[in-house]
Amino acid sequence: MLLWLIAAYLLLSVLIGLAAALRVHGARDYIVAGRNLPLFVVTAMVFATWFGSESVLGISATFVEEGLIGLISDPFGAALCLILFGLLFARRLYRLNLLTLGDFFRARYGRRTELVLSACIVVSYLGWVSAQIAALGLVFDVISEGRIGAGAGMVLGTAIVLVYTLFGGMWSVAVTTSVQMVVIVLGLLYIAREIAGMAGGVATVVAHAAAAGKLDPRPEADVTSVLAWLGALLTLAFGSIPQQDVFQRANAARDEAVAVRASVLGGIAYLVFAAVPLFLAYAAFLVAPTMVEAALAEDAQLILPTLILEALPLGAQVVFFGALVSVIMSTASGTLLAPAVTFSENIVRGFLPRLGDAGLLWLTRGAVVAFALTTLAYALASDSSIHEMVENAYKVTLAGAFVPLAAGLYWSRANDLGVALSIGAGLATWLALEALAPHAAVPPHLGGFLAGAVAMAIGGHLGRAPEATYEQLLARIRSGS
């Protein structure tokens, strides 16, 4: 019965997404929904950027095992990313009226930079989208009591998300996410109330976690621990800012004020609401300690779904798994679209100068299919946890793309030499440290980020003046040239 009810909900979500696809009349509608979305819808999409399988299954499992110290990258770094993007990046990027971040890199630095950084952005999504696919497989395996295995569940989940994303693009993402966010918030709050009653109340659970040392996010007072803590924080806080899905959701807003407010509100909402799965997972210690011990020995990601199946009636199970599926689908659809858009617009289109709007639309849809199949294969082959997939996803953009983006927007001396040195030094340092000293005091991705920043400063002062500063790009757009 649970499986059939969830299947009915999935069918409804697909139908809603396909109905939204009727509003797609060109590539711009498909990619940024015509830049016409209101505050609530954009906030819901920004919130859904991070509130996916990682938030419900990944970080809750990590919290049970490590406490808040293991969650510096997510939710703390992830929420900080959205807030910083809203305060420092959203307005400036929105004013340029671009489709992708790759378009900014081309306009600011040239075609070669666009190619390299767009490739970095596309690669970074491999782990993030695969994490959502892996989670869908886990959910289908659990609710079917093993009749649908994890592998088959991944294939089924990919097909469901692919159907409405393929046809509706950002319009489908916007409409389905708005519905799914209501299901997520109300569903998880209801489940939290039920579990809190079984565990003796919220205060009891919090006191137990505090006594076990789970609520202290501070690193040990030594250089190695502090640098590891900082590296984990910046992986998502900075590394996720030069990401197409973050940009694309804010860029779909009806005006720049909505883009800014929705990004900040989405980040705050994510930080606050991410506490609910943490509470639920830790409450399992008090409700079903034997089950928790067994799950920790097998797979900590099973703690929360197993608790719901064993401790709550069918109605509550439908609410929880409906909310969980909503979480994953809303995140997966947007993050499946983002790398496909980047690949078609910034990698392929440059080699096809005569490609029109209709051609770009179909090219992007083809890229959506190709990327869905690629990430499915990666998810099936990977043995990493959901949390590990997400953490690894953004190291490449932290080392190679954040500095060129920030400098390009805010530093008038950022030039071709600076960006070339920054990308080369950042990626080379990161890869070298990963290969030679992965456990050194300075984490490899943090070392890459620092090397890229220094290289940009050197190149900016030694190289010739840039052909187009941010202010010059903005002036060209406003003049229509």
Short mmCIF file of C-alpha atoms in Angstrom, two decimals:
data_model
loop_
_atom_site.label_atom_id
_atom_site.label_comp_id
_atom_site.label_asym_id
_atom_site.label_seq_id
_atom_site.Cartn_x
_atom_site.Cartn_y
_atom_site.Cartn_z
CA MET A 1 0.00 0.00 0.00
CA LEU A 2 2.82 2.43 0.87
CA LEU A 3 4.53 1.79 -2.43
CA TRP A 4 1.33 2.33 -4.43
CA LEU A 5 0.52 5.57 -2.63
CA ILE A 6 4.02 6.92 -3.28
CA ALA A 7 3.71 5.83 -6.91
CA ALA A 8 0.47 7.83 -7.20
CA TYR A 9 2.22 10.89 -5.76
CA LEU A 10 5.09 10.48 -8.22
CA LEU A 11 2.63 10.26 -11.11
CA LEU A 12 0.95 13.45 -9.93
CA SER A 13 4.32 15.24 -9.77
CA VAL A 14 5.18 14.15 -13.30
CA LEU A 15 1.81 15.36 -14.60
CA ILE A 16 2.31 18.74 -12.92
CA GLY A 17 5.76 19.03 -14.46
CA LEU A 18 4.46 18.11 -17.91
CA ALA A 19 1.64 20.64 -17.60
CA ALA A 20 4.22 23.33 -16.80
CA ALA A 21 6.10 22.33 -19.95
CA LEU A 22 3.30 23.89 -22.00
CA ARG A 23 4.78 27.28 -21.10
CA VAL A 24 8.07 26.52 -22.87
CA HIS A 25 8.18 28.32 -26.22
CA GLY A 26 11.94 28.73 -26.62
CA ALA A 27 15.35 28.21 -25.07
CA ARG A 28 14.99 31.18 -22.72
CA ASP A 29 11.75 29.80 -21.29
CA TYR A 30 13.40 26.40 -20.91
CA ILE A 31 16.52 27.71 -19.18
CA VAL A 32 15.33 30.62 -16.99
CA ALA A 33 11.49 30.40 -17.19
CA GLY A 34 11.38 33.73 -19.02
CA ARG A 35 12.90 35.49 -15.98
CA ASN A 36 9.39 36.05 -14.65
CA LEU A 37 9.09 34.13 -11.36
CA PRO A 38 7.79 35.69 -8.12
CA LEU A 39 9.45 35.73 -4.70
CA PHE A 40 7.76 32.62 -3.26
CA VAL A 41 8.61 30.43 -6.25
CA VAL A 42 12.25 31.58 -6.45
CA THR A 43 12.69 31.20 -2.68
CA ALA A 44 11.30 27.67 -2.89
CA MET A 45 13.70 26.83 -5.72
CA VAL A 46 16.70 28.32 -3.90
CA PHE A 47 15.76 26.40 -0.74
CA ALA A 48 15.48 23.23 -2.83
CA THR A 49 18.99 23.83 -4.21
CA TRP A 50 20.37 22.16 -1.10
CA PHE A 51 17.41 20.56 0.65
CA GLY A 52 17.72 17.21 -1.06
CA SER A 53 18.80 13.70 -0.20
CA GLU A 54 21.90 15.12 1.48
CA SER A 55 19.80 17.09 3.96
CA VAL A 56 17.41 14.30 4.94
CA LEU A 57 19.54 11.15 4.65
CA GLY A 58 23.16 12.32 4.33
CA ILE A 59 23.76 14.94 7.01
CA SER A 60 21.36 13.31 9.45
CA ALA A 61 23.44 10.12 9.31
CA THR A 62 26.65 12.13 9.67
CA PHE A 63 25.20 14.00 12.66
CA VAL A 64 24.42 10.76 14.48
CA GLU A 65 27.98 9.54 13.91
CA GLU A 66 30.02 12.76 14.27
CA GLY A 67 27.80 15.55 15.60
CA LEU A 68 27.76 19.12 14.29
CA ILE A 69 31.52 19.10 13.74
CA GLY A 70 30.89 16.78 10.79
CA LEU A 71 28.34 19.15 9.25
CA ILE A 72 30.46 22.26 8.69
CA SER A 73 30.24 21.89 4.91
CA ASP A 74 26.52 21.15 4.96
CA PRO A 75 24.28 22.69 6.24
CA PHE A 76 26.51 25.53 7.51
CA GLY A 77 28.62 26.04 4.38
CA ALA A 78 25.68 25.40 2.05
CA ALA A 79 23.47 27.97 3.77
CA LEU A 80 26.32 30.48 3.82
CA CYS A 81 26.74 29.96 0.05
CA LEU A 82 23.14 30.97 -0.66
CA ILE A 83 23.26 33.97 1.66
CA LEU A 84 26.57 35.21 0.22
CA PHE A 85 25.31 34.67 -3.30
CA GLY A 86 22.26 36.79 -2.55
CA LEU A 87 24.18 39.58 -0.85
CA LEU A 88 27.23 39.79 -3.11
CA PHE A 89 26.59 38.09 -6.45
CA ALA A 90 22.89 37.89 -7.36
CA ARG A 91 22.30 41.57 -8.15
CA ARG A 92 25.46 42.04 -10.23
CA LEU A 93 24.89 38.88 -12.25
CA TYR A 94 21.17 39.51 -12.74
CA ARG A 95 21.86 42.93 -14.27
CA LEU A 96 23.93 41.33 -17.04
CA ASN A 97 20.88 39.41 -18.36
CA LEU A 98 22.81 36.19 -19.05
CA LEU A 99 21.66 32.60 -19.48
CA THR A 100 24.61 30.93 -17.76
CA LEU A 101 27.69 31.64 -15.68
CA GLY A 102 29.71 30.50 -18.66
CA ASP A 103 28.31 33.47 -20.58
CA PHE A 104 29.83 35.74 -17.95
CA PHE A 105 33.22 34.07 -18.19
CA ARG A 106 33.16 34.46 -21.99
CA ALA A 107 32.16 38.12 -21.86
CA ARG A 108 34.68 38.95 -19.12
CA TYR A 109 37.67 36.79 -20.07
CA GLY A 110 37.10 35.21 -23.50
CA ARG A 111 36.19 31.91 -25.14
CA ARG A 112 39.05 29.80 -23.71
CA THR A 113 38.15 30.69 -20.15
CA GLU A 114 34.49 29.98 -20.89
CA LEU A 115 35.39 26.48 -22.13
CA VAL A 116 37.65 25.55 -19.23
CA LEU A 117 35.45 26.84 -16.42
CA SER A 118 32.25 25.53 -18.00
CA ALA A 119 33.89 22.10 -18.16
CA CYS A 120 34.80 22.40 -14.47
CA ILE A 121 31.22 23.33 -13.62
CA VAL A 122 29.79 20.42 -15.60
CA VAL A 123 32.17 17.92 -13.96
CA SER A 124 31.33 19.23 -10.49
CA TYR A 125 27.70 18.19 -10.93
CA LEU A 126 28.58 14.54 -11.38
CA GLY A 127 28.75 13.86 -7.64
CA TRP A 128 25.82 16.10 -6.68
CA VAL A 129 23.28 14.67 -9.15
CA SER A 130 24.53 11.15 -8.48
CA ALA A 131 23.82 11.67 -4.79
CA GLN A 132 20.17 12.37 -5.59
CA ILE A 133 19.96 9.32 -7.83
CA ALA A 134 21.55 7.13 -5.15
CA ALA A 135 19.05 8.43 -2.62
CA LEU A 136 16.11 7.63 -4.89
CA GLY A 137 17.42 4.10 -5.21
CA LEU A 138 17.69 3.83 -1.42
CA VAL A 139 14.14 5.11 -0.93
CA PHE A 140 12.58 2.73 -3.46
CA ASP A 141 14.52 -0.16 -1.94
CA VAL A 142 13.28 0.67 1.58
CA ILE A 143 9.61 1.32 0.83
CA SER A 144 9.34 -1.76 -1.38
CA GLU A 145 10.98 -3.89 1.35
CA GLY A 146 13.67 -4.98 -1.09
CA ARG A 147 11.38 -5.93 -3.97
CA ILE A 148 12.81 -2.97 -5.90
CA GLY A 149 16.56 -3.12 -5.35
CA ALA A 150 18.70 -0.01 -4.94
CA GLY A 151 20.04 -0.31 -8.49
CA ALA A 152 16.61 -0.70 -10.07
CA GLY A 153 15.39 2.14 -7.87
CA MET A 154 18.11 4.41 -9.25
CA VAL A 155 17.05 3.61 -12.81
CA LEU A 156 13.38 4.19 -12.00
CA GLY A 157 14.07 7.45 -10.14
CA THR A 158 16.23 8.79 -12.96
CA ALA A 159 13.51 8.05 -15.49
CA ILE A 160 10.85 9.86 -13.44
CA VAL A 161 12.91 13.01 -12.95
CA LEU A 162 14.09 12.95 -16.53
CA VAL A 163 10.57 12.90 -18.02
CA TYR A 164 9.36 16.26 -16.75
CA THR A 165 12.77 17.96 -16.70
CA LEU A 166 13.35 17.00 -20.33
CA PHE A 167 10.17 18.65 -21.58
CA GLY A 168 9.60 21.52 -19.15
CA GLY A 169 13.06 22.68 -18.12
CA MET A 170 13.04 25.52 -15.59
CA TRP A 171 9.27 25.97 -15.84
CA SER A 172 8.76 22.37 -14.68
CA VAL A 173 11.40 22.81 -11.97
CA ALA A 174 9.68 25.99 -10.74
CA VAL A 175 6.12 24.64 -10.63
CA THR A 176 6.90 21.18 -9.24
CA THR A 177 9.30 22.60 -6.66
CA SER A 178 6.67 25.05 -5.39
CA VAL A 179 4.28 22.16 -4.78
CA GLN A 180 6.94 19.85 -3.42
CA MET A 181 8.26 22.41 -0.94
CA VAL A 182 4.83 22.65 0.68
CA VAL A 183 4.76 18.85 1.00
CA ILE A 184 8.30 18.84 2.42
CA VAL A 185 7.79 21.51 5.07
CA LEU A 186 4.40 20.35 6.30
CA GLY A 187 5.30 16.67 6.08
CA LEU A 188 8.55 16.85 8.01
CA LEU A 189 7.09 19.14 10.69
CA TYR A 190 4.26 16.64 11.21
CA ILE A 191 6.72 13.73 11.47
CA ALA A 192 8.91 15.72 13.88
CA ARG A 193 5.93 16.28 16.16
CA GLU A 194 5.09 12.56 16.14
CA ILE A 195 8.65 11.44 16.85
CA ALA A 196 9.16 14.13 19.51
CA GLY A 197 6.19 12.76 21.42
CA MET A 198 7.63 9.25 21.31
CA ALA A 199 11.10 10.46 22.42
CA GLY A 200 9.90 12.46 25.42
CA GLY A 201 9.84 15.91 23.83
CA VAL A 202 12.18 18.18 21.93
CA ALA A 203 14.02 19.29 25.08
CA THR A 204 14.80 15.68 26.01
CA VAL A 205 16.31 14.93 22.60
CA VAL A 206 18.37 18.14 22.56
CA ALA A 207 19.64 17.56 26.10
CA HIS A 208 20.68 14.00 25.21
CA ALA A 209 22.54 15.20 22.10
CA ALA A 210 24.28 17.95 24.09
CA ALA A 211 25.36 15.51 26.79
CA ALA A 212 26.83 13.25 24.09
CA GLY A 213 28.87 16.16 22.70
CA LYS A 214 26.98 16.26 19.40
CA LEU A 215 26.13 19.98 19.44
CA ASP A 216 29.62 21.48 19.43
CA PRO A 217 30.65 22.60 15.90
CA ARG A 218 34.06 23.96 16.94
CA PRO A 219 37.27 22.29 15.73
CA GLU A 220 40.10 21.18 18.00
CA ALA A 221 42.49 23.97 18.99
CA ASP A 222 45.32 23.04 16.60
CA VAL A 223 46.30 24.26 13.15
CA THR A 224 45.50 21.02 11.30
CA SER A 225 41.98 20.78 12.74
CA VAL A 226 41.22 24.45 12.12
CA LEU A 227 42.40 24.25 8.50
CA ALA A 228 40.38 21.07 7.91
CA TRP A 229 37.32 22.83 9.41
CA LEU A 230 37.89 25.88 7.20
CA GLY A 231 38.39 23.74 4.12
CA ALA A 232 35.12 21.90 4.78
CA LEU A 233 33.26 25.19 5.28
CA LEU A 234 34.60 26.82 2.11
CA THR A 235 33.98 23.74 -0.06
CA LEU A 236 30.30 24.60 -0.23
CA ALA A 237 30.31 28.21 1.03
CA PHE A 238 32.61 29.39 -1.80
CA GLY A 239 32.84 26.36 -4.10
CA SER A 240 29.10 26.29 -4.72
CA ILE A 241 28.76 29.97 -5.62
CA PRO A 242 30.10 29.52 -9.19
CA GLN A 243 27.40 26.91 -9.89
CA GLN A 244 24.83 27.08 -12.65
CA ASP A 245 21.90 25.84 -10.56
CA VAL A 246 22.40 28.49 -7.85
CA PHE A 247 22.72 31.19 -10.52
CA GLN A 248 19.94 29.82 -12.71
CA ARG A 249 17.33 29.74 -9.93
CA ALA A 250 18.04 33.32 -8.85
CA ASN A 251 18.30 34.44 -12.47
CA ALA A 252 14.75 33.22 -13.15
CA ALA A 253 13.37 35.92 -10.82
CA ARG A 254 11.16 38.68 -12.21
CA ASP A 255 13.60 41.38 -11.05
CA GLU A 256 16.92 41.79 -9.26
CA ALA A 257 15.31 42.59 -5.89
CA VAL A 258 13.49 39.23 -5.96
CA ALA A 259 16.73 37.48 -6.94
CA VAL A 260 18.55 38.96 -3.93
CA ARG A 261 15.78 38.45 -1.36
CA ALA A 262 14.96 34.92 -2.52
CA SER A 263 18.62 33.84 -2.31
CA VAL A 264 19.02 35.16 1.23
CA LEU A 265 15.65 33.87 2.43
CA GLY A 266 16.32 30.48 0.84
CA GLY A 267 19.68 30.24 2.62
CA ILE A 268 18.22 31.16 6.01
CA ALA A 269 15.28 28.77 5.55
CA TYR A 270 17.66 25.97 4.62
CA LEU A 271 19.83 26.47 7.70
CA VAL A 272 16.78 26.52 9.99
CA PHE A 273 14.89 23.65 8.41
CA ALA A 274 17.93 21.39 8.02
CA ALA A 275 17.72 20.97 11.80
CA VAL A 276 14.52 18.88 11.44
CA PRO A 277 16.16 15.76 9.89
CA LEU A 278 18.98 16.06 12.45
CA PHE A 279 16.43 16.05 15.26
CA LEU A 280 14.58 13.08 13.77
CA ALA A 281 17.71 10.98 13.30
CA TYR A 282 19.01 11.65 16.80
CA ALA A 283 15.58 11.06 18.36
CA ALA A 284 15.90 7.52 16.99
CA PHE A 285 18.51 6.94 19.72
CA LEU A 286 15.79 7.34 22.33
CA VAL A 287 12.95 5.68 20.40
CA ALA A 288 14.72 2.64 18.90
CA PRO A 289 18.30 2.29 20.20
CA THR A 290 18.68 -1.30 18.97
CA MET A 291 17.69 -0.33 15.45
CA VAL A 292 20.15 2.59 15.49
CA GLU A 293 23.02 0.32 16.52
CA ALA A 294 22.18 -2.10 13.69
CA ALA A 295 21.93 0.73 11.15
CA LEU A 296 25.25 2.23 12.26
CA ALA A 297 26.88 -1.15 11.67
CA GLU A 298 25.32 -1.47 8.19
CA ASP A 299 24.53 2.00 6.78
CA ALA A 300 23.76 5.05 8.92
CA GLN A 301 21.70 6.50 6.06
CA LEU A 302 19.04 3.88 6.87
CA ILE A 303 18.38 5.22 10.39
CA LEU A 304 15.67 7.70 9.48
CA PRO A 305 13.68 5.66 6.91
CA THR A 306 13.86 2.55 9.11
CA LEU A 307 12.64 4.51 12.14
CA ILE A 308 9.62 5.76 10.17
CA LEU A 309 8.75 2.28 8.91
CA GLU A 310 9.08 0.63 12.32
CA ALA A 311 7.67 3.29 14.65
CA LEU A 312 4.90 5.11 12.77
CA PRO A 313 1.56 4.07 11.18
CA LEU A 314 0.92 3.93 7.44
CA GLY A 315 -0.44 7.47 7.20
CA ALA A 316 2.71 8.93 8.75
CA GLN A 317 4.86 6.74 6.52
CA VAL A 318 3.13 8.10 3.43
CA VAL A 319 3.68 11.66 4.66
CA PHE A 320 7.38 11.06 5.36
CA PHE A 321 8.28 9.20 2.20
CA GLY A 322 6.16 11.56 0.12
CA ALA A 323 8.12 14.46 1.61
CA LEU A 324 11.42 12.62 1.10
CA VAL A 325 10.69 11.85 -2.53
CA SER A 326 9.66 15.50 -3.00
CA VAL A 327 12.97 16.62 -1.51
CA ILE A 328 15.01 14.48 -3.83
CA MET A 329 13.02 15.16 -6.99
CA SER A 330 12.98 18.93 -6.53
CA THR A 331 16.75 18.99 -6.09
CA ALA A 332 17.50 16.42 -8.79
CA SER A 333 15.47 18.17 -11.49
CA GLY A 334 17.23 21.52 -11.09
CA THR A 335 20.68 20.02 -10.77
CA LEU A 336 20.12 17.82 -13.80
CA LEU A 337 19.15 20.83 -15.89
CA ALA A 338 22.08 23.06 -14.83
CA PRO A 339 25.04 21.10 -16.25
CA ALA A 340 23.09 20.30 -19.41
CA VAL A 341 22.47 24.01 -20.00
CA THR A 342 26.12 24.83 -19.36
CA PHE A 343 27.28 22.10 -21.73
CA SER A 344 24.98 23.13 -24.59
CA GLU A 345 25.27 26.92 -24.21
CA ASN A 346 28.93 27.30 -23.28
CA ILE A 347 30.76 24.30 -24.69
CA VAL A 348 28.91 23.12 -27.80
CA ARG A 349 27.21 26.30 -29.03
CA GLY A 350 30.54 28.08 -29.52
CA PHE A 351 31.39 25.53 -32.21
CA LEU A 352 28.02 26.01 -33.92
CA PRO A 353 27.79 29.75 -34.60
CA ARG A 354 24.63 29.41 -36.72
CA LEU A 355 22.68 27.54 -34.06
CA GLY A 356 19.38 29.35 -33.45
CA ASP A 357 17.02 29.39 -30.48
CA ALA A 358 15.15 26.25 -31.50
CA GLY A 359 18.43 24.42 -32.07
CA LEU A 360 19.72 25.43 -28.65
CA LEU A 361 16.50 24.18 -27.05
CA TRP A 362 16.80 20.74 -28.60
CA LEU A 363 20.52 20.59 -27.97
CA THR A 364 19.91 21.31 -24.29
CA ARG A 365 17.25 18.62 -24.08
CA GLY A 366 19.69 16.14 -25.61
CA ALA A 367 22.30 17.16 -23.05
CA VAL A 368 19.76 16.57 -20.26
CA VAL A 369 19.32 12.97 -21.43
CA ALA A 370 23.06 12.42 -21.81
CA PHE A 371 23.87 13.82 -18.38
CA ALA A 372 21.08 11.80 -16.75
CA LEU A 373 22.54 8.59 -18.16
CA THR A 374 26.09 9.58 -17.16
CA THR A 375 25.19 10.35 -13.56
CA LEU A 376 23.09 7.20 -13.33
CA ALA A 377 26.12 5.14 -14.38
CA TYR A 378 28.30 6.97 -11.84
CA ALA A 379 25.76 6.43 -9.05
CA LEU A 380 25.49 2.71 -9.85
CA ALA A 381 29.28 2.31 -9.79
CA SER A 382 30.06 4.46 -6.75
CA ASP A 383 30.32 3.15 -3.20
CA SER A 384 30.57 6.61 -1.60
CA SER A 385 27.99 7.85 0.89
CA ILE A 386 25.55 10.59 -0.12
CA HIS A 387 27.40 13.07 2.11
CA GLU A 388 30.77 12.18 0.55
CA MET A 389 29.40 12.56 -2.99
CA VAL A 390 28.18 16.06 -2.18
CA GLU A 391 31.37 17.16 -0.41
CA ASN A 392 33.52 15.96 -3.31
CA ALA A 393 31.33 17.65 -5.92
CA TYR A 394 32.45 21.22 -5.28
CA LYS A 395 36.17 20.93 -4.69
CA VAL A 396 36.87 21.52 -8.39
CA THR A 397 34.90 24.77 -8.51
CA LEU A 398 36.41 26.00 -5.24
CA ALA A 399 39.91 25.48 -6.64
CA GLY A 400 39.25 26.68 -10.18
CA ALA A 401 36.14 28.84 -10.60
CA PHE A 402 35.37 30.90 -7.49
CA VAL A 403 38.29 33.31 -7.75
CA PRO A 404 37.70 34.09 -11.48
CA LEU A 405 34.02 34.79 -10.76
CA ALA A 406 34.54 36.98 -7.69
CA ALA A 407 37.48 38.87 -9.22
CA GLY A 408 35.64 39.31 -12.51
CA LEU A 409 32.72 40.96 -10.74
CA TYR A 410 34.60 43.08 -8.22
CA TRP A 411 38.20 43.69 -9.36
CA SER A 412 38.77 45.89 -12.39
CA ARG A 413 42.33 44.56 -12.87
CA ALA A 414 41.20 40.92 -13.28
CA ASN A 415 42.52 40.10 -16.75
CA ASP A 416 43.34 37.28 -19.16
CA LEU A 417 46.74 36.57 -17.59
CA GLY A 418 45.31 36.60 -14.08
CA VAL A 419 42.48 34.22 -14.86
CA ALA A 420 44.77 31.83 -16.76
CA LEU A 421 47.26 31.75 -13.86
CA SER A 422 44.45 31.42 -11.32
CA ILE A 423 42.78 28.46 -13.02
CA GLY A 424 46.10 26.74 -13.71
CA ALA A 425 47.55 27.26 -10.24
CA GLY A 426 44.29 26.45 -8.46
CA LEU A 427 43.55 23.20 -10.26
CA ALA A 428 47.19 22.07 -10.43
CA THR A 429 47.77 22.69 -6.72
CA TRP A 430 44.56 20.92 -5.77
CA LEU A 431 45.28 17.84 -7.93
CA ALA A 432 48.94 17.68 -6.86
CA LEU A 433 48.04 17.80 -3.17
CA GLU A 434 45.31 15.20 -3.66
CA ALA A 435 47.88 12.87 -5.23
CA LEU A 436 50.91 13.59 -3.03
CA ALA A 437 49.63 14.83 0.34
CA PRO A 438 45.87 14.26 0.69
CA HIS A 439 46.07 14.29 4.49
CA ALA A 440 48.43 17.24 4.90
CA ALA A 441 47.68 20.11 7.29
CA VAL A 442 46.34 22.19 4.39
CA PRO A 443 43.45 20.32 2.68
CA PRO A 444 44.11 19.97 -1.08
CA HIS A 445 41.07 21.96 -2.21
CA LEU A 446 41.84 24.76 0.27
CA GLY A 447 45.42 24.86 -1.02
CA GLY A 448 44.09 25.09 -4.58
CA PHE A 449 41.78 27.96 -3.66
CA LEU A 450 44.59 29.92 -1.97
CA ALA A 451 46.98 29.29 -4.87
CA GLY A 452 44.34 30.48 -7.33
CA ALA A 453 43.76 33.69 -5.37
CA VAL A 454 47.49 34.50 -5.21
CA ALA A 455 47.92 33.74 -8.92
CA MET A 456 45.02 36.02 -9.84
CA ALA A 457 46.59 38.88 -7.85
CA ILE A 458 49.96 38.37 -9.56
CA GLY A 459 48.50 38.13 -13.06
CA GLY A 460 46.24 41.12 -12.50
CA HIS A 461 49.19 43.34 -11.67
CA LEU A 462 51.61 41.97 -14.29
CA GLY A 463 49.26 41.55 -17.25
CA ARG A 464 47.73 44.18 -19.49
CA ALA A 465 44.43 45.86 -18.68
CA PRO A 466 41.34 43.68 -19.32
CA GLU A 467 39.33 44.20 -22.48
CA ALA A 468 36.05 44.44 -20.54
CA THR A 469 35.56 45.14 -16.85
CA TYR A 470 32.23 44.41 -15.17
CA GLU A 471 31.24 48.06 -15.37
CA GLN A 472 31.98 48.12 -19.11
CA LEU A 473 29.93 44.96 -19.68
CA LEU A 474 27.02 46.45 -17.79
CA ALA A 475 27.26 49.70 -19.77
CA ARG A 476 27.18 47.75 -23.07
CA ILE A 477 24.06 45.86 -22.01
CA ARG A 478 22.25 49.01 -20.90
CA SER A 479 23.11 50.74 -24.16
CA GLY A 480 21.94 47.73 -26.17
CA SER A 481 25.31 47.20 -27.87
#
